[in-house]
Coordinates of C-alpha atoms in Angstrom, one line a residue:
Chain A
X75 CA 0.0 0.0 0.0
X76 CA 1.3 3.5 -0.9
X77 CA 0.4 6.3 1.4
X78 CA 0.9 9.9 0.0
X79 CA 2.1 12.3 2.7
X80 CA 1.8 16.0 2.5
X81 CA 3.0 18.7 4.8
X82 CA 5.5 21.4 5.4
X83 CA 3.9 24.2 3.4
X84 CA 4.0 26.6 6.3
X85 CA 7.5 25.6 7.3
X86 CA 8.7 26.1 3.7
X87 CA 7.1 29.5 3.4
X88 CA 8.6 30.6 6.7
X89 CA 12.0 29.2 5.8
X90 CA 11.9 31.3 2.6
X91 CA 10.9 34.4 4.6
X92 CA 13.8 33.7 6.9
X93 CA 16.1 33.3 3.9
X94 CA 15.2 36.7 2.6
X95 CA 16.0 38.2 6.0
X96 CA 19.3 36.3 6.2
X97 CA 20.1 37.5 2.7
X98 CA 19.7 41.1 3.7
X99 CA 21.8 40.7 6.8
X100 CA 22.1 43.5 9.3
X101 CA 19.8 46.2 8.1
X102 CA 21.8 48.9 9.6
X103 CA 24.4 48.1 6.9
X104 CA 23.5 49.7 3.5
X105 CA 22.0 47.3 0.9
X106 CA 24.2 46.3 -2.0
X107 CA 23.1 47.4 -5.4
X108 CA 23.3 45.5 -8.7
X109 CA 25.6 48.2 -10.0
X110 CA 27.9 47.7 -7.0
X111 CA 28.1 44.0 -7.7
X112 CA 28.6 44.5 -11.4
X113 CA 31.3 47.1 -11.0
X114 CA 33.1 45.9 -7.8
X115 CA 32.7 42.1 -8.0
X116 CA 33.2 42.0 -11.8
X117 CA 35.0 38.7 -11.9
X118 CA 32.2 37.0 -10.0
X119 CA 29.8 38.4 -12.6
X120 CA 32.1 37.1 -15.4
X121 CA 32.1 33.6 -13.9
X122 CA 28.3 33.5 -13.5
X123 CA 27.8 34.7 -17.1
X124 CA 30.3 32.1 -18.4
X125 CA 29.0 29.1 -16.5
X126 CA 25.4 30.3 -16.6
X127 CA 26.0 30.5 -20.3
X128 CA 24.3 33.8 -20.6
X129 CA 25.9 37.1 -21.4
X130 CA 24.0 39.7 -19.3
X131 CA 25.9 41.5 -16.6
X132 CA 22.8 42.9 -14.9
X133 CA 21.1 39.5 -14.6
X134 CA 24.3 37.9 -13.4
X135 CA 24.6 40.6 -10.7
X136 CA 21.0 40.0 -9.7
X137 CA 21.6 36.3 -9.5
X138 CA 24.7 36.8 -7.3
X139 CA 22.7 39.1 -4.9
X140 CA 19.7 36.6 -4.8
X141 CA 22.1 33.7 -4.2
X142 CA 23.9 35.5 -1.3
X143 CA 27.1 35.2 -3.2
X144 CA 26.8 31.5 -3.8
X145 CA 28.1 31.4 -7.4
X146 CA 26.8 28.0 -8.3
X147 CA 23.4 28.9 -7.0
X148 CA 23.6 32.1 -9.1
X149 CA 24.6 30.1 -12.1
X150 CA 21.6 27.8 -11.6
X151 CA 19.3 30.9 -11.4
X152 CA 20.7 32.3 -14.7
X153 CA 20.3 28.9 -16.4
X154 CA 16.7 28.8 -15.3
X155 CA 16.1 32.3 -16.6
X156 CA 17.5 31.6 -20.0
X157 CA 14.9 28.9 -20.5
X158 CA 12.2 31.6 -20.3
X159 CA 13.3 33.5 -23.4
X160 CA 12.9 32.6 -27.1
X161 CA 16.0 32.3 -29.2
X162 CA 16.3 34.6 -32.2
X163 CA 19.2 32.7 -33.7
X164 CA 23.0 32.4 -33.6
X165 CA 25.5 35.2 -34.0
X166 CA 28.2 35.3 -36.6
X167 CA 31.4 33.8 -35.1
X168 CA 33.2 36.5 -33.2
X169 CA 36.6 37.6 -34.6
X170 CA 39.0 37.4 -31.6
X171 CA 41.9 38.5 -33.8
X172 CA 40.2 42.0 -34.1
X173 CA 39.7 42.2 -30.3
X174 CA 40.3 45.6 -28.6
X175 CA 42.8 44.1 -26.2
X176 CA 42.9 45.2 -22.6
X177 CA 45.4 42.5 -21.8
X178 CA 47.5 40.2 -24.0
X179 CA 50.5 38.1 -22.9
X180 CA 52.5 35.3 -24.4
X181 CA 54.8 33.0 -22.5
X182 CA 56.4 31.7 -25.7
X183 CA 57.7 34.8 -27.4
X184 CA 59.0 37.9 -25.7
X185 CA 58.7 40.2 -28.8
X186 CA 55.3 39.6 -30.3
X187 CA 53.9 42.2 -32.7
X188 CA 51.7 44.6 -30.6
X189 CA 53.7 43.7 -27.5
X190 CA 53.1 42.2 -24.1
X191 CA 50.2 44.1 -22.5
X192 CA 49.6 43.4 -18.8
X193 CA 46.3 45.2 -18.4
X194 CA 44.4 44.8 -15.1
X195 CA 45.9 41.7 -13.6
X196 CA 46.6 40.0 -10.2
X197 CA 49.9 38.7 -11.7
X198 CA 53.0 40.1 -10.0
X199 CA 51.0 41.3 -7.0
X200 CA 52.4 40.1 -3.7
X201 CA 49.1 38.7 -2.5
X202 CA 49.3 40.7 0.7
X203 CA 46.0 41.8 2.2
X204 CA 45.6 45.5 1.6
X205 CA 44.1 47.3 4.6
X206 CA 43.5 50.5 2.6
X207 CA 40.6 48.7 0.9
X208 CA 38.9 48.2 4.2
X209 CA 38.9 52.0 4.6
X210 CA 37.7 52.6 1.0
X211 CA 40.2 54.9 -0.5
X212 CA 39.8 56.4 -4.0
X213 CA 42.4 54.7 -6.3
X214 CA 45.0 56.7 -8.2
X215 CA 43.9 57.5 -11.8
X216 CA 45.3 55.0 -14.3
X217 CA 48.6 55.9 -16.0
X218 CA 48.2 56.5 -19.7
X219 CA 50.6 56.2 -22.7
X220 CA 50.2 56.7 -26.4
X221 CA 48.4 53.7 -27.8
X222 CA 49.9 52.0 -30.8
X223 CA 47.7 51.4 -33.8
X224 CA 49.7 48.3 -34.7
X225 CA 47.5 45.2 -35.0
X226 CA 47.8 42.5 -32.4
X227 CA 47.8 39.3 -34.4
X228 CA 47.2 36.0 -32.6
X229 CA 50.5 34.3 -31.7
X230 CA 49.2 31.1 -33.2
X231 CA 48.8 32.9 -36.6
X232 CA 52.5 33.9 -36.4
X233 CA 53.6 30.4 -35.7
X234 CA 51.2 29.1 -38.4
X235 CA 52.8 31.1 -41.1
X236 CA 55.9 28.9 -40.9
X237 CA 53.9 25.7 -40.6
X238 CA 55.3 25.2 -37.1
X239 CA 51.8 24.7 -35.6
X240 CA 48.8 22.8 -36.8
X241 CA 46.1 24.9 -38.4
X242 CA 42.7 25.1 -36.9
X243 CA 40.2 22.6 -38.2
X244 CA 37.8 24.3 -40.7
X245 CA 34.1 23.6 -40.9
X246 CA 32.9 21.3 -43.7
X247 CA 30.6 23.0 -46.2
X248 CA 27.1 23.2 -44.9
X249 CA 28.0 21.5 -41.6
X250 CA 25.7 22.4 -38.7
X251 CA 27.1 23.6 -35.4
X252 CA 26.4 21.1 -32.5
X253 CA 24.4 22.5 -29.6
X254 CA 24.1 20.6 -26.4
X255 CA 21.3 22.8 -25.2
X256 CA 19.2 21.4 -28.0
X257 CA 20.3 17.8 -28.5
X258 CA 21.2 15.3 -25.9
X259 CA 24.9 14.6 -25.7
X260 CA 26.2 11.5 -27.5
X261 CA 29.7 10.1 -27.4
X262 CA 32.1 10.4 -29.1
X263 CA 31.4 14.1 -29.3
X264 CA 32.9 16.4 -31.9
X265 CA 35.2 19.3 -31.0
X266 CA 32.4 22.0 -31.3
X267 CA 30.3 20.2 -28.7
X268 CA 33.3 19.6 -26.4
X269 CA 34.2 23.3 -26.5
X270 CA 30.6 24.3 -25.8
X271 CA 30.6 21.9 -22.8
X272 CA 33.9 23.2 -21.5
X273 CA 33.0 26.8 -22.0
X274 CA 30.0 26.4 -19.6
X275 CA 31.8 23.9 -17.4
X276 CA 32.7 24.5 -13.8
X277 CA 35.9 26.4 -13.3
X278 CA 37.0 24.4 -10.3
X279 CA 36.4 21.1 -12.1
X280 CA 38.3 22.2 -15.3
X281 CA 41.1 23.6 -13.1
X282 CA 41.6 20.3 -11.4
X283 CA 41.4 18.4 -14.7
X284 CA 43.9 20.7 -16.4
X285 CA 46.2 20.5 -13.3
X286 CA 46.0 16.7 -13.5
X287 CA 47.4 16.8 -17.1
X288 CA 50.4 18.9 -15.9
X289 CA 51.1 16.5 -13.1
X290 CA 51.4 13.6 -15.5
X291 CA 47.9 12.3 -16.0
X292 CA 47.8 12.8 -19.7
X293 CA 50.9 14.9 -20.1
X294 CA 50.9 17.2 -23.1
X295 CA 53.7 19.8 -22.5
X296 CA 51.7 23.0 -22.6
X297 CA 52.9 26.6 -23.1
X298 CA 50.6 29.5 -22.8
X299 CA 51.1 30.7 -26.4
X300 CA 48.8 33.6 -25.8
X301 CA 46.1 34.9 -23.4
X302 CA 44.1 37.9 -24.5
X303 CA 41.2 39.7 -22.9
X304 CA 39.2 42.5 -24.3
X305 CA 36.2 43.6 -26.3
X306 CA 34.9 42.0 -29.6
X307 CA 32.0 43.1 -31.7
X308 CA 29.0 40.8 -32.1
X309 CA 27.0 40.6 -35.4
X310 CA 23.8 38.8 -36.0
X311 CA 22.3 37.9 -39.3
X312 CA 18.7 39.2 -38.7
X313 CA 16.2 37.5 -40.9
X314 CA 13.8 40.4 -40.9
X315 CA 16.4 42.9 -41.8
X316 CA 18.1 40.6 -44.3
X317 CA 21.6 41.5 -43.3
X318 CA 24.1 41.2 -40.4
X319 CA 23.2 43.8 -37.8
X320 CA 25.6 44.9 -35.1
X321 CA 24.5 43.9 -31.6
X322 CA 27.2 45.7 -29.6
X323 CA 30.3 44.3 -28.0
X324 CA 31.1 41.7 -25.4
X325 CA 34.2 41.1 -23.3
X326 CA 36.0 37.7 -23.8
X327 CA 39.1 36.0 -22.7
X328 CA 40.9 33.7 -25.1
X329 CA 43.7 31.2 -24.4
X330 CA 45.8 29.5 -27.0
X331 CA 47.8 26.7 -25.5
X332 CA 50.7 25.4 -27.6
X333 CA 51.6 21.8 -27.0
X334 CA 54.1 19.2 -28.0
X335 CA 54.5 17.9 -31.5
X336 CA 52.8 15.5 -33.7
X337 CA 54.0 14.3 -37.0
X338 CA 54.0 11.2 -39.2
X339 CA 55.8 9.7 -42.2
X340 CA 53.9 12.1 -44.5
X341 CA 53.6 15.2 -42.3
X342 CA 56.4 17.2 -40.8
X343 CA 56.2 17.5 -37.0
X344 CA 54.4 20.6 -35.7
X345 CA 53.1 22.0 -32.4
X346 CA 49.5 21.0 -31.5
X347 CA 46.9 23.3 -29.9
X348 CA 44.3 23.5 -27.2
X349 CA 41.8 26.3 -27.1
X350 CA 39.9 28.2 -24.4
X351 CA 37.3 30.9 -24.7
X352 CA 35.0 32.4 -22.1
X353 CA 32.9 35.5 -21.3
X354 CA 34.5 38.3 -19.4
X355 CA 38.0 38.2 -17.8
X356 CA 38.3 34.5 -17.0
X357 CA 41.9 33.6 -17.3
X358 CA 42.1 30.6 -15.0
X359 CA 39.0 29.2 -16.7
X360 CA 40.2 29.6 -20.3
X361 CA 43.7 28.3 -19.4
X362 CA 42.2 25.2 -17.8
X363 CA 39.7 24.8 -20.7
X364 CA 42.6 24.9 -23.2
X365 CA 44.5 22.2 -21.3
X366 CA 41.5 20.0 -21.1
X367 CA 40.5 20.6 -24.8
X368 CA 44.0 19.5 -25.8
X369 CA 43.9 16.4 -23.5
X370 CA 40.5 15.4 -25.0
X371 CA 42.1 15.4 -28.5
X372 CA 44.2 12.3 -27.4
X373 CA 42.4 9.8 -29.7
X374 CA 42.4 12.2 -32.7
X375 CA 46.2 12.7 -32.3
X376 CA 46.9 9.0 -31.8
X377 CA 47.9 9.3 -28.2
X378 CA 47.2 6.7 -25.5
X379 CA 44.1 7.8 -23.6
X380 CA 44.6 6.5 -20.1
X381 CA 44.1 9.6 -17.9
X382 CA 40.8 11.0 -16.7
X383 CA 41.3 14.3 -18.5
X384 CA 41.6 12.4 -21.8
X385 CA 38.3 10.6 -21.3
X386 CA 35.6 12.7 -22.9
X387 CA 32.7 10.9 -21.5
X388 CA 34.1 11.3 -18.0
X389 CA 35.0 15.0 -18.5
X390 CA 31.9 16.1 -20.3
X391 CA 29.5 14.2 -18.1
X392 CA 30.9 15.8 -14.9
X393 CA 31.9 19.3 -16.0
X394 CA 28.5 21.0 -15.5
X395 CA 28.1 22.3 -12.0
X396 CA 24.3 22.8 -12.3
X397 CA 23.8 19.1 -13.2
X398 CA 26.4 18.1 -10.5
X399 CA 24.9 20.1 -7.8
X400 CA 21.4 19.0 -8.7
X401 CA 22.3 15.3 -8.3
X402 CA 24.5 15.8 -5.2
X403 CA 22.1 18.2 -3.4
X404 CA 18.9 16.2 -4.2
X405 CA 20.1 13.8 -1.5
X406 CA 18.9 16.2 1.1
X407 CA 15.3 16.1 -0.2
X408 CA 12.9 13.6 1.5
X409 CA 13.8 10.0 0.6
X410 CA 11.5 8.5 3.3
X411 CA 9.9 5.8 1.1
X412 CA 13.2 4.8 -0.5
X413 CA 14.8 4.6 2.9
X414 CA 12.0 2.6 4.4
X415 CA 12.4 -0.1 1.8
X416 CA 16.2 -0.2 2.4
X417 CA 15.5 -0.3 6.1
X418 CA 13.1 -3.2 5.6
X419 CA 15.6 -5.1 3.5
X420 CA 18.4 -4.4 6.0
X421 CA 16.3 -5.7 8.9
X422 CA 15.5 -8.9 7.0
X423 CA 19.2 -9.4 6.2
X424 CA 20.2 -8.9 9.8
X425 CA 17.5 -11.3 11.0
X426 CA 18.8 -13.9 8.6
X427 CA 22.4 -13.2 9.7
X428 CA 21.5 -13.6 13.4
X429 CA 19.6 -16.8 12.7
X430 CA 22.5 -18.2 10.7
X431 CA 25.1 -17.3 13.4
X432 CA 22.9 -18.6 16.2
X433 CA 22.9 -21.9 14.3
X434 CA 26.6 -21.9 13.6
X435 CA 27.5 -21.0 17.3
X436 CA 25.3 -23.6 18.8
X437 CA 27.3 -26.3 20.8
X438 CA 28.1 -29.4 18.7
X439 CA 26.1 -31.7 20.9
X440 CA 23.0 -29.5 20.7
X441 CA 23.5 -29.1 16.9
X442 CA 23.7 -32.9 16.5
X443 CA 20.7 -33.4 18.7
X444 CA 18.8 -30.8 16.7
X445 CA 19.7 -32.6 13.5
Chain B
X432 CA 24.5 51.8 -36.8
X433 CA 27.0 49.9 -34.6
X434 CA 27.5 53.2 -32.8
X435 CA 23.8 53.1 -31.6
X436 CA 24.2 49.6 -30.2
X437 CA 27.1 51.0 -28.0
X438 CA 25.1 54.0 -26.8
X439 CA 22.6 54.2 -23.8
X440 CA 18.9 54.4 -24.6
X441 CA 18.8 57.8 -22.8
X442 CA 21.5 59.3 -24.9
X443 CA 19.8 58.3 -28.2
X444 CA 16.4 59.5 -26.9
X445 CA 17.7 62.9 -25.8
X446 CA 19.2 63.5 -29.3
X447 CA 16.1 62.3 -31.0
X448 CA 14.1 64.8 -29.1
X449 CA 16.0 67.6 -30.9
X450 CA 14.5 66.4 -34.2
X451 CA 10.9 67.1 -35.4
X452 CA 10.1 63.4 -35.9
X453 CA 7.7 62.3 -38.7
X454 CA 4.8 60.1 -37.9
X455 CA 5.8 56.5 -37.4
X456 CA 4.5 53.2 -35.8
X457 CA 5.9 50.0 -34.3
X458 CA 6.0 47.3 -36.9
X459 CA 7.3 44.9 -34.2
X460 CA 6.9 45.9 -30.6
X461 CA 10.1 45.6 -28.6
X462 CA 10.8 41.9 -27.7
X463 CA 13.5 40.3 -25.6
X464 CA 15.1 37.0 -26.5
X465 CA 18.4 35.2 -26.9
X466 CA 21.1 35.0 -29.5
X467 CA 23.6 32.1 -29.3
X468 CA 27.1 33.6 -29.4
X469 CA 29.6 31.7 -31.5
X470 CA 33.4 31.4 -31.4
X471 CA 35.8 29.6 -33.6
X472 CA 38.0 26.6 -32.7
X473 CA 41.5 28.1 -32.2
X474 CA 40.0 31.5 -33.0
X475 CA 40.0 31.0 -36.7
X476 CA 38.6 27.5 -37.3
X477 CA 35.2 25.9 -37.4
X478 CA 32.4 27.7 -35.4
X479 CA 31.2 26.4 -32.0
X480 CA 28.5 27.6 -29.6
X481 CA 30.0 29.6 -26.8
X482 CA 26.9 30.6 -24.8
X483 CA 23.9 32.9 -25.2
X484 CA 23.3 36.6 -24.7
X485 CA 20.2 38.5 -24.1
X486 CA 19.1 40.6 -27.1
X487 CA 16.2 43.0 -27.6
X488 CA 14.7 43.8 -31.0
X489 CA 12.1 46.0 -32.5
X490 CA 11.0 47.3 -35.9
X491 CA 9.5 50.7 -36.8
X492 CA 7.8 52.0 -40.0
X493 CA 7.6 55.6 -40.9
X494 CA 4.4 56.9 -42.4
X495 CA 6.4 57.5 -45.6
X496 CA 7.1 53.7 -45.7
X497 CA 10.7 53.3 -44.6
X498 CA 11.2 50.3 -42.3
X499 CA 13.9 50.3 -39.7
X500 CA 15.2 47.3 -37.6
X501 CA 16.7 47.7 -34.2
X502 CA 18.8 45.0 -32.4
X503 CA 20.9 45.4 -29.3
X504 CA 22.5 43.3 -26.6
X505 CA 20.7 43.4 -23.3
X506 CA 17.0 43.6 -22.4
X507 CA 16.3 47.3 -23.0
X508 CA 13.4 47.2 -25.4
X509 CA 13.1 51.0 -25.6
X510 CA 16.7 51.1 -26.9
X511 CA 15.9 48.6 -29.6
X512 CA 12.9 50.7 -30.6
X513 CA 15.0 53.9 -30.8
X514 CA 17.6 52.1 -32.9
X515 CA 14.9 50.9 -35.2
X516 CA 13.5 54.4 -35.5
X517 CA 17.0 55.8 -36.3
X518 CA 17.5 53.0 -38.9
X519 CA 14.2 54.0 -40.6
X520 CA 15.0 57.7 -40.4
X521 CA 18.5 57.2 -41.9
X522 CA 16.8 55.7 -45.0
X523 CA 14.6 58.7 -45.4
X524 CA 15.9 61.5 -47.7
X525 CA 14.3 64.1 -45.4
X526 CA 15.9 62.8 -42.2
X527 CA 18.9 60.8 -43.2
X528 CA 21.4 63.7 -43.0
X529 CA 20.0 65.0 -39.8
X530 CA 20.2 61.6 -38.0
X531 CA 23.8 61.1 -39.2
X532 CA 24.7 64.7 -38.1
X533 CA 22.7 65.1 -34.9
X534 CA 22.6 61.6 -33.5
X535 CA 25.2 59.2 -34.9
X536 CA 28.1 61.5 -35.4
X537 CA 28.2 62.9 -31.8
X538 CA 27.6 59.4 -30.3
X539 CA 30.4 58.1 -32.5
X540 CA 32.6 60.9 -31.2
X541 CA 31.8 60.0 -27.6
X542 CA 32.5 56.3 -28.2
X543 CA 35.8 57.1 -29.8
X544 CA 36.8 59.3 -26.8
X545 CA 35.9 56.5 -24.4
X546 CA 37.8 53.9 -26.5
X547 CA 40.8 56.2 -26.8
X548 CA 41.0 56.7 -23.1
X549 CA 40.8 52.9 -22.5
X550 CA 43.5 52.3 -25.1
X551 CA 45.8 54.8 -23.5
X552 CA 45.3 53.2 -20.1
X553 CA 46.0 49.8 -21.6
X554 CA 49.1 51.1 -23.5
X555 CA 50.6 52.2 -20.2
X556 CA 50.7 48.6 -19.1
X557 CA 52.8 47.4 -22.1
X558 CA 56.1 45.8 -21.1
X559 CA 59.3 47.4 -22.3
X560 CA 62.0 44.8 -22.1
X561 CA 65.6 45.9 -21.6
X562 CA 68.9 44.0 -21.4
X563 CA 70.7 44.2 -18.1
X564 CA 74.3 45.5 -18.5
X565 CA 76.6 42.6 -17.7
X566 CA 78.9 43.2 -14.8
X567 CA 82.4 42.6 -16.1
X568 CA 84.6 43.2 -13.2

């Protein structure tokens, strides 16, 4: 017999009221605004946009506020929101070579055309806590210098001219672009689906996976060929207008990882590549993504695929923090019926065990007598 | 028209108010939706889906028949409508010049000033390498 149980409505309602109160905190402290989150916690906003897979700073800031700073909860909120809007279509692919760079570094060549541009970075800071921030001082105005009009070509394009690095795979005529938000994932997955999966994947998971390749679990000798961050223009082929319309610009981070060679009897050896791209300033994310992208190319490049980071089913099935948190956190929801059946089974097993051991421990004489 | 997508709705509206606008109507009321943003493998290879962005769109028709389309990142439907109106006006022989002169040109100028300032701040963080003089002693 199955008995449905209801209850807890009032407790739930009151818990949510209490949550709203806890979210606000001490009301003598001024409330934080979305602009403050967007401007002063910009990298948290970038992460929520990347992993929420939705470029909208204001919505990401709202999600962070609503989630009390829990970024995975905020990502969940953004993903749920995106399901409420119709999709107009897909943009023209962005041209990262034409990025207005705010930061651009290469660890492979010192003298790259356009130069090494540090931009706003934590690199080379001493990681000492700064008490002046606790007081809230106005920062010094940024230094300025005459900007060069020289182009900043991708480092991989420079290497590519001499054939020292493999060229990027081009799309086949009329090939559609895989979209894991529309079709369920099947394995083996093509590179377009893998990159989409990694682009929205959890930064911590990708960091650990990328790190594992450096420590020897799928070694592929990476160099950060180039990391660039800045603004790119977005264009959309609008069906009603009949031409590509400008939508505005977005901030992106791109990482080109340069890895050890491949070659064959017919092809001269050349460097191989891993690629990372994410919304906003997301360097750790794009570097990790590029390491994992390269590791996932093991089979294509004829490498032995023994490490977790080279296993695309393992990586792609566990990279999504909304899916992961859903399955892990569902364990705290009521499982009373499930558990009752387990409990019933366990009691039965224990009873059988105690009966069996009572029999086994019985003195020989009694046992014989019983037989 | 890219200039308008980079401007704020308020800036466009304020400049439009200076023109005596001809009668016009919404052909498509402002609507919010998503566009899937695409990147390329390696930056220059086959396209892949990076993630979506919110986009607002609208269409406006002038009484004289010109149809304008407005698209912009974000969820500001009024901005999409203003862009559509400007797009329609630009096509009209009576208003095209005024829109370019009174709206687009000054907004382009503002955008260039902002970009130039950002570029100058970025340029100050460019690394100048130098060779240490070897101590021969």
